[in-house]
Amino acid sequence: MRSVVLIGMMILLYTLQSLLCKKYSDHYPGKDEMASPVFTLVSGAVVVAVSFAVAGFSFKAAPLTLLLGVCNAAILFGYNAFIIKAAQTGAYSVLMVFSIAGGIMIPVVSGVVFFGDKPSFFKILSLLVIFVAVFMVSHRKGEALATDKVFIPACVGLGFCNGTYGALLDAQQRLTGAAEKEEMVAMTYALAVLISFVFMLLKQKRNAFGALRQTRRSLFYLLICSVVVALAINVMVAIIPLVDIAVLYTFDNAGTFLFSVIASVIFFRERLSRLNVAGCAVMCIALICVSIL
């Protein structure tokens, strides 16, 4: 029962994060390309502070945890870079299929190869159905599949980074123990903050700190979203030792995506086509199958 409640909290938090990120991006007063590094810089600092507090204001991490944290920081930066490039050069529906497929399958394959996990045939089949449903839900009539040759490489990079991020969080707890999960998160986001700051210096050079300027609205959404990010990641790492990894990352990726679509319809009055609605229904059934088969 505890795991069900935590998964529900995780989905709600990540859905809220996606909605708040959209509002922040809409109101960010600087250059579009700087919105992501500024967000990573601020939200990362909040995540580090919250994780440090959850850990009891102590930091005790094994060398392997530190190494995994360093790797995950680079992966997190890569994820942000690839999702921006993919969004700028091709179809959202294709982008989401790659992102969610990678976010689910890479941790599952990692568990099978390195830790001896054995997902059932029907669970794998349900995952494949979910990937089809993601395309159905996110497809928009008339959208161009790609407008640039870098789109597919960007999508592949996005899927790889999304999946590797989750796989490394899982591997840390299996290898060095759940007691160091907050240290893993803190290390990941502290280095992500540093990488983002260096990126800002290289991009802006003379006016790097100018990119941090916010309007009242953008600052509000930035700070609230940062707190939500911190809560969401700490809830997720708390769930990792409690449930099957395939179930966790399926609900983390596909479940949150589905809930975000529903929330967009309710709060932003987005319209869904018949294909989108059918995809939502198929995904609901497939999510149930993943959790029970």
C-alpha positions as semicolon CSV with decimal commas, in nm:
position;residue;x (nm);y (nm);z (nm)
1;M;0,000;0,000;0,000
2;R;0,287;0,235;0,085
3;S;0,442;0,187;-0,260
4;V;0,108;0,261;-0,431
5;V;0,073;0,587;-0,237
6;L;0,432;0,687;-0,316
7;I;0,388;0,610;-0,688
8;G;0,072;0,822;-0,688
9;M;0,262;1,107;-0,521
10;M;0,545;1,072;-0,772
11;I;0,309;1,092;-1,071
12;L;0,131;1,396;-0,927
13;L;0,459;1,573;-0,854
14;Y;0,611;1,505;-1,196
15;T;0,287;1,609;-1,365
16;L;0,288;1,932;-1,166
17;Q;0,653;1,979;-1,262
18;S;0,575;1,955;-1,633
19;L;0,289;2,206;-1,602
20;L;0,499;2,451;-1,399
21;C;0,795;2,415;-1,638
22;K;0,568;2,512;-1,925
23;K;0,450;2,820;-1,737
24;Y;0,809;2,911;-1,646
25;S;0,922;2,876;-2,009
26;D;0,630;3,091;-2,126
27;H;0,726;3,373;-1,888
28;Y;1,108;3,350;-1,895
29;P;1,226;3,695;-2,017
30;G;1,566;3,591;-2,156
31;K;1,678;3,402;-2,467
32;D;1,499;3,072;-2,525
33;E;1,825;2,875;-2,525
34;M;1,906;2,998;-2,173
35;A;1,579;2,893;-2,009
36;S;1,694;2,532;-1,961
37;P;2,040;2,599;-1,807
38;V;1,894;2,865;-1,579
39;F;1,623;2,621;-1,470
40;T;1,883;2,347;-1,409
41;L;2,099;2,589;-1,212
42;V;1,823;2,703;-0,977
43;S;1,628;2,377;-0,946
44;G;1,951;2,181;-0,900
45;A;2,051;2,403;-0,608
46;V;1,710;2,347;-0,447
47;V;1,734;1,970;-0,502
48;V;2,078;1,962;-0,336
49;A;1,948;2,159;-0,036
50;V;1,638;1,940;0,007
51;S;1,835;1,615;-0,036
52;F;2,093;1,735;0,217
53;A;1,812;1,810;0,463
54;V;1,646;1,470;0,405
55;A;1,984;1,304;0,471
56;G;1,995;1,471;0,813
57;F;2,241;1,742;0,709
58;S;2,519;1,486;0,667
59;F;2,703;1,359;0,360
60;K;2,849;1,008;0,374
61;A;2,895;0,851;0,033
62;A;3,105;0,562;-0,090
63;P;3,348;0,633;-0,378
64;L;3,123;0,434;-0,612
65;T;2,823;0,651;-0,521
66;L;3,028;0,962;-0,597
67;L;3,136;0,815;-0,932
68;L;2,778;0,726;-1,026
69;G;2,669;1,076;-0,925
70;V;2,932;1,232;-1,152
71;C;2,816;1,016;-1,444
72;N;2,452;1,099;-1,380
73;A;2,521;1,472;-1,371
74;A;2,664;1,452;-1,724
75;I;2,366;1,240;-1,831
76;L;2,121;1,493;-1,683
77;F;2,286;1,777;-1,874
78;G;2,277;1,568;-2,192
79;Y;1,906;1,500;-2,141
80;N;1,830;1,871;-2,121
81;A;2,038;1,945;-2,431
82;F;1,887;1,664;-2,640
83;I;1,526;1,736;-2,549
84;I;1,565;2,100;-2,657
85;K;1,730;2,005;-2,987
86;A;1,472;1,732;-3,059
87;A;1,181;1,965;-2,978
88;Q;1,320;2,226;-3,218
89;T;1,373;1,991;-3,513
90;G;1,091;1,736;-3,530
91;A;0,761;1,587;-3,423
92;Y;0,667;1,587;-3,055
93;S;0,506;1,243;-3,089
94;V;0,828;1,082;-3,215
95;L;1,031;1,264;-2,949
96;M;0,807;1,126;-2,674
97;V;0,825;0,768;-2,805
98;F;1,206;0,776;-2,795
99;S;1,215;0,946;-2,454
100;I;0,966;0,713;-2,286
101;A;1,095;0,397;-2,457
102;G;1,449;0,477;-2,346
103;G;1,335;0,583;-2,000
104;I;1,170;0,245;-1,945
105;M;1,372;-0,007;-2,146
106;I;1,726;0,095;-2,050
107;P;1,666;0,047;-1,673
108;V;1,483;-0,280;-1,748
109;V;1,766;-0,410;-1,968
110;S;2,022;-0,293;-1,711
111;G;1,838;-0,489;-1,443
112;V;1,831;-0,801;-1,660
113;V;2,196;-0,785;-1,770
114;F;2,365;-0,671;-1,449
115;F;2,133;-0,780;-1,168
116;G;1,951;-1,086;-1,300
117;D;1,599;-0,940;-1,318
118;K;1,347;-1,152;-1,509
119;P;1,049;-0,951;-1,640
120;S;0,768;-1,168;-1,776
121;F;0,687;-1,198;-2,146
122;F;0,349;-1,030;-2,092
123;K;0,511;-0,739;-1,906
124;I;0,747;-0,678;-2,200
125;L;0,452;-0,707;-2,441
126;S;0,259;-0,452;-2,233
127;L;0,556;-0,214;-2,252
128;L;0,560;-0,239;-2,632
129;V;0,188;-0,156;-2,637
130;I;0,261;0,150;-2,420
131;F;0,517;0,279;-2,671
132;V;0,256;0,257;-2,948
133;A;0,004;0,430;-2,721
134;V;0,251;0,713;-2,653
135;F;0,265;0,788;-3,025
136;M;-0,115;0,773;-3,049
137;V;-0,161;1,012;-2,757
138;S;0,101;1,267;-2,865
139;H;0,048;1,264;-3,244
140;R;-0,092;1,583;-3,395
141;K;-0,254;1,594;-3,737
142;G;-0,027;1,741;-4,002
143;E;0,289;1,749;-3,789
144;A;0,613;1,702;-3,982
145;L;0,812;1,404;-3,859
146;A;1,140;1,593;-3,890
147;T;1,261;1,931;-4,012
148;D;1,634;1,866;-3,966
149;K;1,871;1,571;-4,008
150;V;1,982;1,600;-3,644
151;F;1,631;1,513;-3,519
152;I;1,671;1,134;-3,503
153;P;2,020;1,148;-3,343
154;A;1,879;1,395;-3,090
155;C;1,588;1,160;-3,015
156;V;1,825;0,866;-2,972
157;G;2,040;1,073;-2,738
158;L;1,731;1,180;-2,546
159;G;1,612;0,822;-2,499
160;F;1,960;0,709;-2,397
161;C;2,001;0,986;-2,139
162;N;1,651;0,944;-1,996
163;G;1,702;0,570;-1,952
164;T;2,060;0,587;-1,827
165;Y;1,961;0,845;-1,565
166;G;1,708;0,602;-1,418
167;A;1,939;0,302;-1,454
168;L;2,217;0,476;-1,260
169;L;1,981;0,575;-0,977
170;D;1,871;0,211;-0,956
171;A;2,228;0,077;-0,979
172;Q;2,347;0,301;-0,695
173;Q;2,094;0,157;-0,451
174;R;2,168;-0,201;-0,556
175;L;2,545;-0,154;-0,531
176;T;2,601;0,082;-0,237
177;G;2,267;0,070;-0,057
178;A;1,951;0,277;-0,021
179;A;2,105;0,466;0,271
180;E;2,312;0,670;0,024
181;K;2,026;0,761;-0,211
182;E;2,011;1,124;-0,097
183;E;2,387;1,159;-0,143
184;M;2,350;1,020;-0,496
185;V;2,081;1,276;-0,578
186;A;2,276;1,561;-0,417
187;M;2,593;1,469;-0,608
188;T;2,405;1,440;-0,937
189;Y;2,238;1,779;-0,910
190;A;2,534;1,964;-0,755
191;L;2,748;1,875;-1,055
192;A;2,458;1,947;-1,293
193;V;2,446;2,297;-1,141
194;L;2,819;2,338;-1,205
195;I;2,791;2,214;-1,564
196;S;2,498;2,447;-1,631
197;F;2,687;2,744;-1,488
198;V;2,990;2,672;-1,710
199;F;2,755;2,637;-2,009
200;M;2,602;2,976;-1,929
201;L;2,947;3,136;-1,907
202;L;3,046;2,990;-2,244
203;K;2,720;3,088;-2,412
204;Q;2,669;3,434;-2,268
205;K;3,031;3,523;-2,182
206;R;2,992;3,892;-2,091
207;N;2,634;3,869;-1,971
208;A;2,604;3,526;-1,807
209;F;2,444;3,662;-1,493
210;G;2,199;3,859;-1,705
211;A;2,037;3,528;-1,803
212;L;1,936;3,483;-1,438
213;R;1,712;3,790;-1,445
214;Q;1,347;3,700;-1,395
215;T;1,009;3,866;-1,400
216;R;0,792;3,822;-1,093
217;R;0,588;3,554;-1,266
218;S;0,882;3,361;-1,409
219;L;1,057;3,372;-1,069
220;F;0,743;3,243;-0,898
221;Y;0,708;2,949;-1,138
222;L;1,083;2,881;-1,127
223;L;1,097;2,858;-0,748
224;I;0,776;2,658;-0,707
225;C;0,879;2,418;-0,983
226;S;1,224;2,376;-0,825
227;V;1,068;2,269;-0,495
228;V;0,842;2,025;-0,681
229;V;1,144;1,880;-0,865
230;A;1,324;1,829;-0,533
231;L;1,026;1,654;-0,377
232;A;0,964;1,439;-0,687
233;I;1,319;1,303;-0,718
234;N;1,339;1,225;-0,346
235;V;1,006;1,041;-0,359
236;M;1,121;0,845;-0,664
237;V;1,448;0,725;-0,509
238;A;1,250;0,621;-0,200
239;I;1,034;0,396;-0,421
240;I;1,322;0,222;-0,603
241;P;1,382;-0,053;-0,341
242;L;1,007;-0,108;-0,291
243;V;0,878;-0,203;-0,637
244;D;0,979;-0,381;-0,956
245;I;1,199;-0,151;-1,164
246;A;0,990;-0,204;-1,480
247;V;0,676;-0,097;-1,293
248;L;0,845;0,206;-1,136
249;Y;0,989;0,352;-1,454
250;T;0,681;0,271;-1,658
251;F;0,466;0,478;-1,423
252;D;0,739;0,740;-1,385
253;N;0,754;0,793;-1,762
254;A;0,431;0,676;-1,928
255;G;0,206;0,728;-1,625
256;T;0,326;1,083;-1,573
257;F;0,296;1,153;-1,947
258;L;-0,065;1,030;-1,954
259;F;-0,158;1,228;-1,644
260;S;0,008;1,539;-1,792
261;V;-0,201;1,506;-2,108
262;I;-0,519;1,479;-1,902
263;A;-0,413;1,779;-1,691
264;S;-0,343;1,982;-2,007
265;V;-0,695;1,910;-2,131
266;I;-0,843;2,022;-1,800
267;F;-0,627;2,327;-1,724
268;F;-0,508;2,445;-2,067
269;R;-0,814;2,333;-2,266
270;E;-0,606;2,137;-2,514
271;R;-0,814;1,935;-2,760
272;L;-0,757;1,567;-2,824
273;S;-0,829;1,390;-3,150
274;R;-0,999;1,051;-3,163
275;L;-0,657;0,892;-3,205
276;N;-0,532;1,073;-2,893
277;V;-0,832;0,957;-2,688
278;A;-0,792;0,599;-2,812
279;G;-0,424;0,615;-2,717
280;C;-0,515;0,726;-2,364
281;A;-0,751;0,429;-2,328
282;V;-0,492;0,184;-2,462
283;M;-0,226;0,323;-2,231
284;C;-0,449;0,292;-1,924
285;I;-0,508;-0,076;-2,000
286;A;-0,137;-0,137;-2,070
287;L;-0,034;0,036;-1,745
288;I;-0,265;-0,195;-1,551
289;C;-0,115;-0,496;-1,732
290;V;0,242;-0,386;-1,651
291;S;0,158;-0,360;-1,282
292;I;-0,012;-0,700;-1,246
293;L;0,151;-0,931;-1,506
